[in-house]
Amino acid sequence: MISEFFAENMLLMRIIYMMLFFLYAFAIALKINRSSELKLSKSLWLLAVYGALFGITELITIILLIKESGLSTEWVQILSSGDLFLKAVAYQVIFWLGFRLVADIYPQVRSLKRVILAVSGLWLLMIAFVWAWGNQHLYLILIDNLSRYMFSAPGLFFTGYGLIQHSKEVEKFNIPSLVNHIKGLAYTFFIGVFIIGMVPSHAILWPAAILNRETFEAFVGAPIVFFRSIYLIVMTYLVVKIVSVFEVEREHRLEKALKRQVLAEERDRIARELHDGIIQSIYGVGLKLKQFTILCRKKPEEADRQMEFVKKDLDKIIQDVRDYIEELHLDDYLSVSLKEALQQLIVEYRENAVMEVEFFVEGKQVGDLNIVQVNHILQIVRELLSNAAKHSRASTVTVRVSFREDNLVLRIFDDGVGFNPQTVKIDPQAGQNQGLDNIFHRVVMLQGTIVFHAAPGEGTRFEITLPYTKLSYLQSSFIRNAQYFGSEGEMKGEPV
């Protein structure tokens, strides 16, 4: 019953088998990145050639199944010989793939390259001679047997072993599923050693006389092409999965470039603030010290007061320098999600600041945020918390994050002394307003909007809306009406 089913559907199975070969060959050809820094990419194109050659051989087999009765004996012999010849070439291709993968891991193996190249060249010349001149079917079957045992079986084994070793190179991307897919493909090649490399269609040599297509099918009751199709389906699935490594690598490179961009931007910003803030403060301390030396001779008591002012100024400068140093430690935050990074940041403020910081989260992040966006968001929250502690003298600050479908909303409220928005001038040279200038600058870079309410004695309320992707420029604006924000209870969230 089973054998009859397979016999009736042999043509369909062959068509599926052929399409799978072409599918994974095209998947590799379309995705492979020859400029990739991964060692795996330097050899993976051979797997695409292997798939394409076997796809062609299966196409020849399908033609013979459909048209054999209508073809002349000469054409049947030519097609059959071409099928065996292309398979022999494909076996050499898979052998070279395995050799290159292993040689990438063990450079000492490369010394065998010339010897193997000479043997492969002589073997291909012999195949071409038999096909072009002798064209004896018996010789072609002998070549098929030897090609499987000399090149296909060891090539499949070396390819599997090489892929396992190359999977270690991919571990740096921290994507376990990708590593598992590469290892899964390696084990698939180990299985291929048996069902492809050790089961020839025709038997001449001693191993093939015991294990060949006929003896295999008689033992299991199903054609070898059925098992090879399942094998190939698994291989195609895994190949399609692992070629995504090139997309991952591009994202990894982009992330590294973005980290360099973040570092450069932060260096420029801190340099500006050092020049406009700390350096000016140090210059002011220097002037006070000069006055101190004069007062020491004329007014000793006033000199003591002057020295107290100098000490306070120096303490403030030291604290500012410490704040800048803290801002440089972003790597610990950028390796986690935005929610976790904000949690870490707020934990620090809870430990080091006298004010209480409440943190609420609404919804889950549905859009992607790159490293630049995460950095700016963290610095915005850091700046607002610092302002609440230093300038507003707040006892409680509430931070609420709302993740929406297209954007996220940050709401940061404090119960401090507040300020008059009409007196605020966003000017990089104005030291006391430098923090607000940085916040507005970052929001504009992220293509977001910022609105806030502030009044003397009423604290401050900031609402910042940021898109997951940069869409369009929206001008920041002042909101003087406290009713815009409603009650704090309106925006529910999970306390963190």
CSV table of C-alpha atoms in Angstrom, one decimal:
chain,number,residue,atom,x,y,z
A,1,MET,CA,0.0,0.0,0.0
A,2,ILE,CA,2.7,2.5,1.0
A,3,SER,CA,5.0,1.5,-1.9
A,4,GLU,CA,2.1,2.0,-4.3
A,5,PHE,CA,1.3,5.4,-2.9
A,6,PHE,CA,4.9,6.6,-3.4
A,7,ALA,CA,5.1,5.0,-6.8
A,8,GLU,CA,1.9,6.9,-8.0
A,9,ASN,CA,3.2,10.2,-6.6
A,10,MET,CA,6.9,9.9,-7.5
A,11,LEU,CA,6.7,12.7,-10.0
A,12,LEU,CA,5.2,15.1,-7.5
A,13,MET,CA,7.8,14.2,-4.9
A,14,ARG,CA,10.5,14.8,-7.4
A,15,ILE,CA,9.1,18.2,-8.3
A,16,ILE,CA,8.9,19.2,-4.6
A,17,TYR,CA,12.5,17.9,-4.2
A,18,MET,CA,13.7,20.0,-7.1
A,19,MET,CA,11.9,23.2,-5.9
A,20,LEU,CA,13.4,22.8,-2.4
A,21,PHE,CA,16.9,22.7,-3.8
A,22,PHE,CA,16.4,25.9,-5.8
A,23,LEU,CA,14.6,27.6,-2.9
A,24,TYR,CA,17.5,27.3,-0.5
A,25,ALA,CA,20.0,28.1,-3.2
A,26,PHE,CA,18.1,31.3,-4.0
A,27,ALA,CA,17.7,32.1,-0.3
A,28,ILE,CA,21.4,32.1,0.1
A,29,ALA,CA,22.2,33.9,-3.1
A,30,LEU,CA,19.8,36.7,-2.3
A,31,LYS,CA,20.8,37.2,1.3
A,32,ILE,CA,24.5,36.5,1.3
A,33,ASN,CA,26.7,39.5,2.0
A,34,ARG,CA,30.2,39.1,0.6
A,35,SER,CA,31.4,42.2,2.5
A,36,SER,CA,30.4,40.5,5.8
A,37,GLU,CA,33.1,40.2,8.4
A,38,LEU,CA,31.8,36.8,9.4
A,39,LYS,CA,34.0,33.9,8.3
A,40,LEU,CA,30.9,31.9,7.5
A,41,SER,CA,29.9,34.3,4.7
A,42,LYS,CA,33.1,33.7,2.8
A,43,SER,CA,32.1,30.0,2.1
A,44,LEU,CA,28.4,29.9,2.3
A,45,TRP,CA,28.0,30.8,-1.4
A,46,LEU,CA,29.3,27.2,-2.1
A,47,LEU,CA,26.1,25.9,-0.5
A,48,ALA,CA,24.1,27.9,-2.9
A,49,VAL,CA,26.0,26.4,-5.8
A,50,TYR,CA,25.5,22.9,-4.4
A,51,GLY,CA,21.7,23.5,-4.2
A,52,ALA,CA,21.5,24.9,-7.7
A,53,LEU,CA,23.5,21.9,-9.2
A,54,PHE,CA,21.3,19.4,-7.4
A,55,GLY,CA,18.2,21.4,-8.5
A,56,ILE,CA,19.3,21.0,-12.1
A,57,THR,CA,19.9,17.2,-11.7
A,58,GLU,CA,16.4,16.8,-10.3
A,59,LEU,CA,15.1,18.8,-13.3
A,60,ILE,CA,16.8,16.3,-15.6
A,61,THR,CA,15.3,13.4,-13.6
A,62,ILE,CA,11.8,14.9,-14.0
A,63,ILE,CA,12.3,15.4,-17.7
A,64,LEU,CA,13.3,11.7,-18.0
A,65,LEU,CA,10.3,10.6,-16.0
A,66,ILE,CA,7.9,12.6,-18.2
A,67,LYS,CA,9.6,12.3,-21.6
A,68,GLU,CA,11.7,9.2,-21.5
A,69,SER,CA,9.3,7.2,-23.8
A,70,GLY,CA,9.4,10.0,-26.3
A,71,LEU,CA,13.2,10.5,-26.3
A,72,SER,CA,15.7,8.7,-28.4
A,73,THR,CA,18.2,6.4,-26.7
A,74,GLU,CA,21.0,8.8,-27.4
A,75,TRP,CA,19.2,11.7,-25.6
A,76,VAL,CA,18.3,9.5,-22.7
A,77,GLN,CA,21.9,8.5,-22.4
A,78,ILE,CA,23.1,12.1,-22.6
A,79,LEU,CA,20.7,13.3,-20.0
A,80,SER,CA,21.4,10.4,-17.6
A,81,SER,CA,25.2,11.0,-18.1
A,82,GLY,CA,24.7,14.7,-17.5
A,83,ASP,CA,22.8,14.0,-14.3
A,84,LEU,CA,25.6,11.8,-12.9
A,85,PHE,CA,28.2,14.3,-14.0
A,86,LEU,CA,26.5,17.3,-12.3
A,87,LYS,CA,26.0,15.3,-9.1
A,88,ALA,CA,29.7,14.4,-9.1
A,89,VAL,CA,30.5,18.2,-9.5
A,90,ALA,CA,28.0,19.0,-6.7
A,91,TYR,CA,29.8,16.5,-4.4
A,92,GLN,CA,33.1,18.3,-5.0
A,93,VAL,CA,31.4,21.6,-4.2
A,94,ILE,CA,30.1,20.3,-0.8
A,95,PHE,CA,33.6,18.9,-0.1
A,96,TRP,CA,35.2,22.3,-0.7
A,97,LEU,CA,32.5,24.0,1.4
A,98,GLY,CA,33.4,21.6,4.3
A,99,PHE,CA,37.1,22.1,3.7
A,100,ARG,CA,36.9,25.9,3.8
A,101,LEU,CA,34.7,26.0,6.9
A,102,VAL,CA,37.2,23.8,8.7
A,103,ALA,CA,40.2,25.7,7.4
A,104,ASP,CA,38.7,29.0,8.6
A,105,ILE,CA,38.8,27.5,12.2
A,106,TYR,CA,42.1,25.6,11.9
A,107,PRO,CA,44.5,27.6,9.6
A,108,GLN,CA,47.0,24.8,9.6
A,109,VAL,CA,44.6,22.8,7.4
A,110,ARG,CA,45.1,25.3,4.6
A,111,SER,CA,48.4,23.6,3.8
A,112,LEU,CA,46.4,20.7,2.3
A,113,LYS,CA,44.7,23.1,-0.1
A,114,ARG,CA,47.0,22.5,-3.1
A,115,VAL,CA,46.9,18.7,-2.7
A,116,ILE,CA,43.1,18.6,-2.5
A,117,LEU,CA,42.9,21.1,-5.4
A,118,ALA,CA,45.1,18.8,-7.6
A,119,VAL,CA,43.1,15.7,-6.7
A,120,SER,CA,39.8,17.5,-7.4
A,121,GLY,CA,41.1,18.9,-10.8
A,122,LEU,CA,42.2,15.4,-11.9
A,123,TRP,CA,38.9,13.9,-10.8
A,124,LEU,CA,36.9,16.5,-12.8
A,125,LEU,CA,39.1,15.9,-15.9
A,126,MET,CA,38.5,12.2,-15.6
A,127,ILE,CA,34.7,12.7,-15.3
A,128,ALA,CA,34.7,15.0,-18.3
A,129,PHE,CA,36.7,12.5,-20.3
A,130,VAL,CA,34.4,9.6,-19.5
A,131,TRP,CA,31.3,11.7,-20.2
A,132,ALA,CA,32.6,13.3,-23.5
A,133,TRP,CA,34.5,10.4,-25.0
A,134,GLY,CA,33.8,7.1,-23.3
A,135,ASN,CA,30.2,7.8,-22.2
A,136,GLN,CA,30.0,4.3,-20.9
A,137,HIS,CA,27.2,4.0,-18.4
A,138,LEU,CA,29.2,1.6,-16.2
A,139,TYR,CA,32.0,4.1,-15.9
A,140,LEU,CA,29.6,6.9,-15.0
A,141,ILE,CA,28.1,4.7,-12.2
A,142,LEU,CA,31.6,4.0,-10.9
A,143,ILE,CA,32.3,7.7,-10.8
A,144,ASP,CA,29.0,8.3,-9.0
A,145,ASN,CA,30.0,5.8,-6.3
A,146,LEU,CA,33.5,7.1,-5.9
A,147,SER,CA,32.3,10.7,-5.8
A,148,ARG,CA,29.9,9.9,-3.0
A,149,TYR,CA,32.5,8.1,-0.9
A,150,MET,CA,35.5,10.4,-1.7
A,151,PHE,CA,33.8,13.8,-1.7
A,152,SER,CA,30.1,13.8,-0.7
A,153,ALA,CA,30.2,11.9,2.6
A,154,PRO,CA,33.4,13.5,4.0
A,155,GLY,CA,32.3,16.9,2.6
A,156,LEU,CA,28.9,16.7,4.4
A,157,PHE,CA,30.7,15.7,7.6
A,158,PHE,CA,33.2,18.5,7.4
A,159,THR,CA,30.5,21.0,6.6
A,160,GLY,CA,28.5,19.9,9.7
A,161,TYR,CA,31.6,20.1,11.9
A,162,GLY,CA,32.6,23.5,10.5
A,163,LEU,CA,29.2,24.9,11.0
A,164,ILE,CA,29.2,23.9,14.7
A,165,GLN,CA,32.6,25.7,15.1
A,166,HIS,CA,31.4,28.8,13.2
A,167,SER,CA,28.3,29.0,15.4
A,168,LYS,CA,30.6,30.2,18.2
A,169,GLU,CA,31.3,33.3,16.1
A,170,VAL,CA,27.6,34.1,16.0
A,171,GLU,CA,27.2,33.9,19.8
A,172,LYS,CA,28.4,37.5,20.1
A,173,PHE,CA,25.1,38.7,18.7
A,174,ASN,CA,23.3,37.2,21.8
A,175,ILE,CA,20.6,35.5,19.7
A,176,PRO,CA,20.4,31.9,21.0
A,177,SER,CA,17.8,30.9,18.4
A,178,LEU,CA,20.2,31.9,15.6
A,179,VAL,CA,23.0,29.8,17.1
A,180,ASN,CA,20.6,26.9,17.5
A,181,HIS,CA,19.6,27.1,13.9
A,182,ILE,CA,23.2,26.9,12.7
A,183,LYS,CA,23.9,23.9,15.0
A,184,GLY,CA,20.6,22.3,13.7
A,185,LEU,CA,21.8,22.8,10.1
A,186,ALA,CA,25.2,21.2,11.1
A,187,TYR,CA,23.4,18.1,12.5
A,188,THR,CA,21.3,18.0,9.3
A,189,PHE,CA,24.6,17.7,7.3
A,190,PHE,CA,25.7,14.8,9.6
A,191,ILE,CA,22.4,13.0,8.7
A,192,GLY,CA,23.2,13.8,5.1
A,193,VAL,CA,26.4,11.8,5.4
A,194,PHE,CA,24.3,8.7,5.5
A,195,ILE,CA,21.2,9.3,3.3
A,196,ILE,CA,23.1,11.2,0.6
A,197,GLY,CA,26.7,10.3,0.8
A,198,MET,CA,26.3,6.6,1.6
A,199,VAL,CA,23.3,5.6,-0.5
A,200,PRO,CA,24.0,5.7,-4.2
A,201,SER,CA,21.4,5.0,-6.8
A,202,HIS,CA,23.4,2.4,-8.6
A,203,ALA,CA,25.8,-0.2,-7.1
A,204,ILE,CA,29.2,-1.2,-8.4
A,205,LEU,CA,31.7,-0.9,-5.5
A,206,TRP,CA,31.5,-3.1,-2.5
A,207,PRO,CA,29.9,-0.7,0.0
A,208,ALA,CA,27.3,0.3,-2.6
A,209,ALA,CA,26.5,-3.4,-3.2
A,210,ILE,CA,25.3,-3.6,0.4
A,211,LEU,CA,23.8,-0.2,0.9
A,212,ASN,CA,22.2,1.4,-2.2
A,213,ARG,CA,18.8,2.8,-3.2
A,214,GLU,CA,17.2,-0.6,-3.9
A,215,THR,CA,18.4,-2.2,-0.7
A,216,PHE,CA,17.4,0.9,1.4
A,217,GLU,CA,13.9,1.0,-0.1
A,218,ALA,CA,13.4,-2.7,0.3
A,219,PHE,CA,14.3,-2.4,4.0
A,220,VAL,CA,12.3,0.7,4.9
A,221,GLY,CA,9.4,0.3,2.5
A,222,ALA,CA,9.6,3.8,1.1
A,223,PRO,CA,11.7,5.5,-1.6
A,224,ILE,CA,14.9,7.2,-0.6
A,225,VAL,CA,13.7,10.4,-2.3
A,226,PHE,CA,10.9,10.6,0.4
A,227,PHE,CA,13.5,10.7,3.2
A,228,ARG,CA,15.7,13.1,1.3
A,229,SER,CA,12.8,15.4,0.7
A,230,ILE,CA,12.1,15.5,4.5
A,231,TYR,CA,15.8,16.1,5.0
A,232,LEU,CA,15.8,18.8,2.4
A,233,ILE,CA,12.7,20.5,3.9
A,234,VAL,CA,14.5,20.7,7.3
A,235,MET,CA,17.7,22.0,5.6
A,236,THR,CA,15.8,24.6,3.6
A,237,TYR,CA,14.0,25.9,6.7
A,238,LEU,CA,17.3,26.1,8.7
A,239,VAL,CA,19.1,27.8,5.7
A,240,VAL,CA,16.4,30.4,5.4
A,241,LYS,CA,16.7,31.0,9.1
A,242,ILE,CA,20.5,31.3,9.3
A,243,VAL,CA,20.9,33.6,6.3
A,244,SER,CA,19.2,36.2,8.6
A,245,VAL,CA,22.6,36.3,10.3
A,246,PHE,CA,23.6,38.9,7.7
A,247,GLU,CA,20.7,41.1,8.7
A,248,VAL,CA,21.7,40.7,12.4
A,249,GLU,CA,25.3,41.5,11.5
A,250,ARG,CA,24.2,44.7,9.7
A,251,GLU,CA,22.1,45.7,12.8
A,252,HIS,CA,25.1,44.9,15.0
A,253,ARG,CA,27.3,47.2,12.9
A,254,LEU,CA,24.7,49.9,12.9
A,255,GLU,CA,24.4,49.6,16.7
A,256,LYS,CA,28.2,50.0,17.0
A,257,ALA,CA,28.0,53.0,14.7
A,258,LEU,CA,25.2,54.5,16.7
A,259,LYS,CA,27.1,54.0,19.9
A,260,ARG,CA,30.0,55.9,18.4
A,261,GLN,CA,27.5,58.6,17.4
A,262,VAL,CA,26.0,58.8,20.9
A,263,LEU,CA,29.5,59.1,22.4
A,264,ALA,CA,30.5,61.8,20.0
A,265,GLU,CA,27.3,63.8,20.7
A,266,GLU,CA,27.7,63.4,24.4
A,267,ARG,CA,31.3,64.5,24.2
A,268,ASP,CA,30.2,67.6,22.3
A,269,ARG,CA,27.4,68.4,24.8
A,270,ILE,CA,29.6,67.9,27.8
A,271,ALA,CA,32.3,70.0,26.3
A,272,ARG,CA,29.9,72.8,25.8
A,273,GLU,CA,28.5,72.5,29.3
A,274,LEU,CA,32.0,72.3,30.8
A,275,HIS,CA,32.9,75.5,29.0
A,276,ASP,CA,29.7,77.4,29.7
A,277,GLY,CA,29.2,76.1,33.2
A,278,ILE,CA,32.0,74.5,35.2
A,279,ILE,CA,34.9,76.4,33.6
A,280,GLN,CA,33.1,79.7,34.2
A,281,SER,CA,32.4,78.6,37.8
A,282,ILE,CA,36.1,77.7,38.2
A,283,TYR,CA,37.0,81.1,36.8
A,284,GLY,CA,34.7,82.7,39.3
A,285,VAL,CA,36.3,80.8,42.1
A,286,GLY,CA,39.7,82.0,41.0
A,287,LEU,CA,38.5,85.6,41.2
A,288,LYS,CA,37.1,85.0,44.7
A,289,LEU,CA,40.5,83.6,45.7
A,290,LYS,CA,42.2,86.7,44.5
A,291,GLN,CA,39.8,88.8,46.5
A,292,PHE,CA,40.5,86.5,49.5
A,293,THR,CA,44.3,87.2,49.3
A,294,ILE,CA,43.5,91.0,49.3
A,295,LEU,CA,41.0,90.7,52.2
A,296,CYS,CA,43.4,88.6,54.3
A,297,ARG,CA,45.6,91.7,54.7
A,298,LYS,CA,42.8,94.3,55.2
A,299,LYS,CA,39.7,92.5,56.4
A,300,PRO,CA,40.4,89.1,57.9
A,301,GLU,CA,36.8,88.4,59.1
A,302,GLU,CA,35.4,89.2,55.6
A,303,ALA,CA,38.2,87.0,54.2
A,304,ASP,CA,36.9,84.0,56.2
A,305,ARG,CA,33.4,84.5,54.8
A,306,GLN,CA,34.8,84.8,51.3
A,307,MET,CA,36.6,81.4,51.9
A,308,GLU,CA,33.3,79.8,52.9
A,309,PHE,CA,31.8,81.0,49.6
A,310,VAL,CA,34.7,79.5,47.8
A,311,LYS,CA,34.3,76.2,49.5
A,312,LYS,CA,30.6,76.1,48.6
A,313,ASP,CA,31.4,76.9,45.0
A,314,LEU,CA,34.0,74.2,44.9
A,315,ASP,CA,31.6,71.6,46.4
A,316,LYS,CA,29.0,72.5,43.7
A,317,ILE,CA,31.6,72.2,41.0
A,318,ILE,CA,32.7,68.8,42.4
A,319,GLN,CA,29.0,67.6,42.4
A,320,ASP,CA,28.6,68.8,38.8
A,321,VAL,CA,31.6,66.9,37.7
A,322,ARG,CA,30.3,63.8,39.4
A,323,ASP,CA,27.0,64.2,37.5
A,324,TYR,CA,28.8,64.4,34.2
A,325,ILE,CA,30.8,61.3,35.0
A,326,GLU,CA,27.6,59.4,35.8
A,327,GLU,CA,26.1,60.5,32.5
A,328,LEU,CA,29.0,58.8,30.7
A,329,HIS,CA,28.1,55.4,32.2
A,330,LEU,CA,25.4,54.4,29.7
A,331,ASP,CA,26.5,51.0,28.6
A,332,ASP,CA,24.7,49.3,31.5
A,333,TYR,CA,21.4,50.9,30.4
A,334,LEU,CA,21.7,50.4,26.7
A,335,SER,CA,21.9,46.6,26.9
A,336,VAL,CA,18.4,46.4,28.4
A,337,SER,CA,14.9,47.6,27.4
A,338,LEU,CA,13.9,51.2,27.9
A,339,LYS,CA,11.6,50.2,30.9
A,340,GLU,CA,14.5,48.3,32.6
A,341,ALA,CA,16.9,51.2,31.9
A,342,LEU,CA,14.5,53.7,33.4
A,343,GLN,CA,14.1,51.4,36.4
A,344,GLN,CA,17.9,51.3,37.0
A,345,LEU,CA,18.1,55.1,36.6
A,346,ILE,CA,15.4,55.8,39.1
A,347,VAL,CA,16.8,53.3,41.6
A,348,GLU,CA,20.0,55.3,41.6
A,349,TYR,CA,18.1,58.5,42.3
A,350,ARG,CA,16.1,56.8,45.1
A,351,GLU,CA,19.4,55.8,46.7
A,352,ASN,CA,21.3,59.1,46.2
A,353,ALA,CA,18.7,61.8,46.4
A,354,VAL,CA,16.6,63.0,49.4
A,355,MET,CA,13.4,63.2,47.4
A,356,GLU,CA,11.0,60.3,46.7
A,357,VAL,CA,10.7,59.1,43.1
A,358,GLU,CA,7.6,57.2,42.0
A,359,PHE,CA,7.7,55.3,38.8
A,360,PHE,CA,4.6,54.0,36.8
A,361,VAL,CA,4.4,52.2,33.5
A,362,GLU,CA,1.3,51.8,31.2
A,363,GLY,CA,1.2,49.3,28.4
A,364,LYS,CA,4.1,47.5,26.7
A,365,GLN,CA,6.6,48.8,24.2
A,366,VAL,CA,5.4,47.8,20.7
A,367,GLY,CA,7.8,49.8,18.5
A,368,ASP,CA,11.6,49.6,18.2
A,369,LEU,CA,13.9,52.2,19.7
A,370,ASN,CA,17.5,52.4,18.6
A,371,ILE,CA,20.4,53.1,20.8
A,372,VAL,CA,20.4,56.9,20.1
A,373,GLN,CA,16.7,57.2,21.0
A,374,VAL,CA,17.2,55.3,24.3
A,375,ASN,CA,20.2,57.4,25.2
A,376,HIS,CA,18.3,60.7,24.7
A,377,ILE,CA,15.3,59.5,26.6
A,378,LEU,CA,17.5,58.5,29.6
A,379,GLN,CA,19.3,61.8,29.5
A,380,ILE,CA,16.0,63.7,29.4
A,381,VAL,CA,14.7,61.9,32.5
A,382,ARG,CA,18.0,62.3,34.2
A,383,GLU,CA,18.0,66.0,33.6
A,384,LEU,CA,14.4,66.5,34.8
A,385,LEU,CA,15.1,64.5,38.0
A,386,SER,CA,18.3,66.6,38.6
A,387,ASN,CA,16.3,69.8,38.1
A,388,ALA,CA,13.6,68.6,40.5
A,389,ALA,CA,16.3,67.9,43.1
A,390,LYS,CA,18.5,70.9,42.6
A,391,HIS,CA,16.3,73.7,41.6
A,392,SER,CA,12.7,72.8,42.4
A,393,ARG,CA,13.7,71.3,45.8
A,394,ALA,CA,10.9,68.8,45.4
A,395,SER,CA,10.1,66.2,48.0
A,396,THR,CA,8.3,63.9,45.5
A,397,VAL,CA,8.7,63.3,41.8
A,398,THR,CA,6.3,61.1,39.7
A,399,VAL,CA,7.6,59.5,36.5
A,400,ARG,CA,4.9,57.9,34.2
A,401,VAL,CA,5.7,56.1,31.0
A,402,SER,CA,2.8,55.3,28.6
A,403,PHE,CA,3.7,53.0,25.7
A,404,ARG,CA,1.2,53.5,22.8
A,405,GLU,CA,0.9,52.0,19.4
A,406,ASP,CA,2.9,54.7,17.5
A,407,ASN,CA,4.7,56.5,20.3
A,408,LEU,CA,5.5,56.7,24.0
A,409,VAL,CA,4.6,59.5,26.4
A,410,LEU,CA,6.7,60.6,29.4
A,411,ARG,CA,5.1,62.5,32.2
A,412,ILE,CA,7.2,63.9,34.9
A,413,PHE,CA,5.6,65.8,37.8
A,414,ASP,CA,7.2,67.3,40.9
A,415,ASP,CA,5.9,69.2,43.9
A,416,GLY,CA,8.7,71.7,44.1
A,417,VAL,CA,8.8,75.5,44.2
A,418,GLY,CA,8.2,75.7,40.4
A,419,PHE,CA,9.3,78.7,38.3
A,420,ASN,CA,7.9,81.4,36.0
A,421,PRO,CA,8.0,80.2,32.4
A,422,GLN,CA,8.0,83.8,31.1
A,423,THR,CA,11.4,84.3,32.6
A,424,VAL,CA,12.9,81.2,30.9
A,425,LYS,CA,15.2,82.0,28.0
A,426,ILE,CA,16.5,79.0,26.2
A,427,ASP,CA,20.1,80.2,25.7
A,428,PRO,CA,23.2,77.9,25.7
A,429,GLN,CA,25.1,80.7,27.5
A,430,ALA,CA,22.7,80.8,30.4
A,431,GLY,CA,24.1,78.4,32.8
A,432,GLN,CA,21.1,78.0,35.0
A,433,ASN,CA,18.8,77.2,32.1
A,434,GLN,CA,21.3,74.9,30.3
A,435,GLY,CA,19.4,71.8,31.5
A,436,LEU,CA,16.1,72.9,29.9
A,437,ASP,CA,18.0,73.8,26.7
A,438,ASN,CA,19.4,70.3,26.6
A,439,ILE,CA,16.0,68.7,27.1
A,440,PHE,CA,14.4,70.8,24.3
A,441,HIS,CA,17.3,70.0,22.1
A,442,ARG,CA,17.0,66.3,22.7
A,443,VAL,CA,13.2,66.3,22.1
A,444,VAL,CA,13.7,68.1,18.8
A,445,MET,CA,16.3,65.6,17.7
A,446,LEU,CA,13.9,62.8,18.5
A,447,GLN,CA,11.1,64.5,16.4
A,448,GLY,CA,8.9,64.7,19.5
A,449,THR,CA,6.8,67.3,21.3
A,450,ILE,CA,7.2,68.7,24.7
A,451,VAL,CA,4.6,70.7,26.8
A,452,PHE,CA,4.9,71.7,30.3
A,453,HIS,CA,3.2,73.7,33.1
A,454,ALA,CA,5.1,75.6,35.7
A,455,ALA,CA,4.3,78.4,38.1
A,456,PRO,CA,5.9,79.6,41.3
A,457,GLY,CA,4.7,77.4,44.2
A,458,GLU,CA,2.9,74.9,41.9
A,459,GLY,CA,5.8,72.6,40.9
A,460,THR,CA,6.4,71.6,37.3
A,461,ARG,CA,4.7,69.2,35.0
A,462,PHE,CA,6.4,67.9,31.8
A,463,GLU,CA,4.7,65.8,29.1
A,464,ILE,CA,7.0,64.6,26.3
A,465,THR,CA,5.6,62.6,23.4
A,466,LEU,CA,8.2,60.7,21.3
A,467,PRO,CA,7.5,58.6,18.2
A,468,TYR,CA,9.1,55.2,17.8
A,469,THR,CA,10.4,56.3,14.4
A,470,LYS,CA,11.3,59.8,13.4
A,471,LEU,CA,8.3,61.1,11.3
A,472,SER,CA,8.2,64.8,11.2
A,473,TYR,CA,9.3,67.9,13.1
A,474,LEU,CA,6.8,69.3,15.6
A,475,GLN,CA,7.6,72.5,17.4
A,476,SER,CA,7.8,72.4,21.2
A,477,SER,CA,5.4,74.7,23.0
A,478,PHE,CA,4.6,76.2,26.4
A,479,ILE,CA,1.4,75.2,28.1
A,480,ARG,CA,0.4,77.6,31.0
A,481,ASN,CA,-2.9,76.0,31.8
A,482,ALA,CA,-2.5,73.3,34.4
A,483,GLN,CA,-5.9,71.8,33.4
A,484,TYR,CA,-4.2,70.4,30.2
A,485,PHE,CA,-2.7,67.6,32.3
A,486,GLY,CA,-5.8,66.8,34.2
A,487,SER,CA,-5.4,64.8,37.5
A,488,GLU,CA,-2.5,62.6,37.9
A,489,GLY,CA,-4.9,59.7,38.5
A,490,GLU,CA,-6.1,59.8,34.9
A,491,MET,CA,-3.0,58.1,33.6
A,492,LYS,CA,-3.1,54.7,35.2
A,493,GLY,CA,0.0,52.5,35.1
A,494,GLU,CA,1.8,49.8,36.9
A,495,PRO,CA,3.9,51.1,39.8
A,496,VAL,CA,7.5,50.0,39.5
